[in-house]
Amino acid sequence: MRLYDIIAALITLAALFSWFNHRFLKLPTAIGLMLIALLMSLTLLSPLPGTDGLEQDVKRMLGSIAFDETVLHGMLGFLLFAGALHVRLTDLARHRAAILVLASLGVLISALLVGVGAWLLFLLLGLPVPFIYCLLFGTLISPTDPIAVLSILKQAAAPKSLETKITGESLFNDGVAVVLFLVLVKIAVGGTAGMHPGIFLGAFFTEALGGLALGLGTGGLAYLMMRSIDNYQVEVLITLAVASGAYAVAEHWHVSAPITVVIAGLLIGNLAREGVWSAETMRYVDAFWELVDEVLNAVLFVLIGLEVMVMKMSAPILLAGLLAIPLVLAARAVSTGVPLAALKRFRTWSPGVVAILTWGGLRGGISVAMALALPHGEARDILVSVTYVVVVFSILVQGLTLAPFIRSMGRRADLEFSQT
């Protein structure tokens, strides 16, 4: 299929599903779109008369889309920039210790726990997944997905401090996860020859610090350019150039592209609002990036729902995916609880913060994209399907119950404070 045909089909499906969800289901947009796409996929896969032709058309379209390339090297830069543009630096600074620890040490702890647990799980079920691939699964499933988190948190009515922690962590933990993922993929492909802890540390600092420097440079340059003009069309174009161009340059220079666009977005979103953007420019910039965010999210979650049609699923793999759900949640609880407990001597946390961070740690398209980027083979097919099961549960079940869960924990906190 031509690229134009694929884009047209995805946007059309996203528009139709969005209308149906808004008119009848009234679910949060991301959840509603994915649910409708998933139900449509399962319907097409069922032995109903007259669906064979449409099923083949959809599979042909999905076969023409490199999901990992589309997400990791296409949508991600725009979605991260759109999210960072509206985050206040003062809020991040207030919770910087928690965000830094959760986005680094928390990811490492979770990746190790999930990796070891998955190895035992696959061994028990007789699935041929080597230990290094289990560690890869732990790495790709551990970071919370900023796309899923930012989309659903908008409607979850979370307290501001909690929203800042979850948002800040989800924006920054991709850097750690991507570095670990790339190094582990090299080991999986070429073995451990020449690998030592220095390579891990060198890769991390090169990716993270390089992304930080490039983000500061591109964001600062964009700020200086916008400070010298007052034209909303040009200023919107500059922000679009930063989101796409900085991400492309970061990938070319082999530094963290996610960190680059997050830093640039934070810098522009905070500095430009302080007397640089006119009211008109601010209105157009915010409206433009809100639309970009909504449209790309809609297309992404439709794609996630349709991907079930090309998954290689069997009873043992489905069981492994279902058992991986509590494993991932338990690892998330430990990886948030331990770091926050270590920081408790310096500050206090609101009651239930670990429970909310655990249940609010949503996984999404980035995890699926990294799984699809694994080297082809039987282990990769198993991990893609298991990852998909965890992601579907995360978005549909955790996403749908996140708002009432937060409200419930808030009432419990109020009761504890009143009794105290």
XYZ file of C-alpha atoms in Angstrom, residues 80-81 84-87 215 219 242 260-270:
20
model
C 7.054 14.088 24.000
C 7.499 17.693 22.913
C 6.853 18.748 27.882
C 5.612 22.065 26.499
C 2.955 22.311 29.235
C 4.997 21.096 32.227
C 18.047 19.839 24.107
C 15.644 24.901 22.873
C 12.530 21.780 17.140
C 16.570 16.045 23.727
C 12.982 16.936 22.808
C 11.794 16.827 26.433
C 14.481 19.308 27.518
C 13.834 21.535 24.498
C 10.084 21.443 25.142
C 10.513 22.275 28.822
C 12.858 25.155 28.008
C 10.631 26.681 25.335
C 7.402 26.086 27.238
C 8.686 27.832 30.356
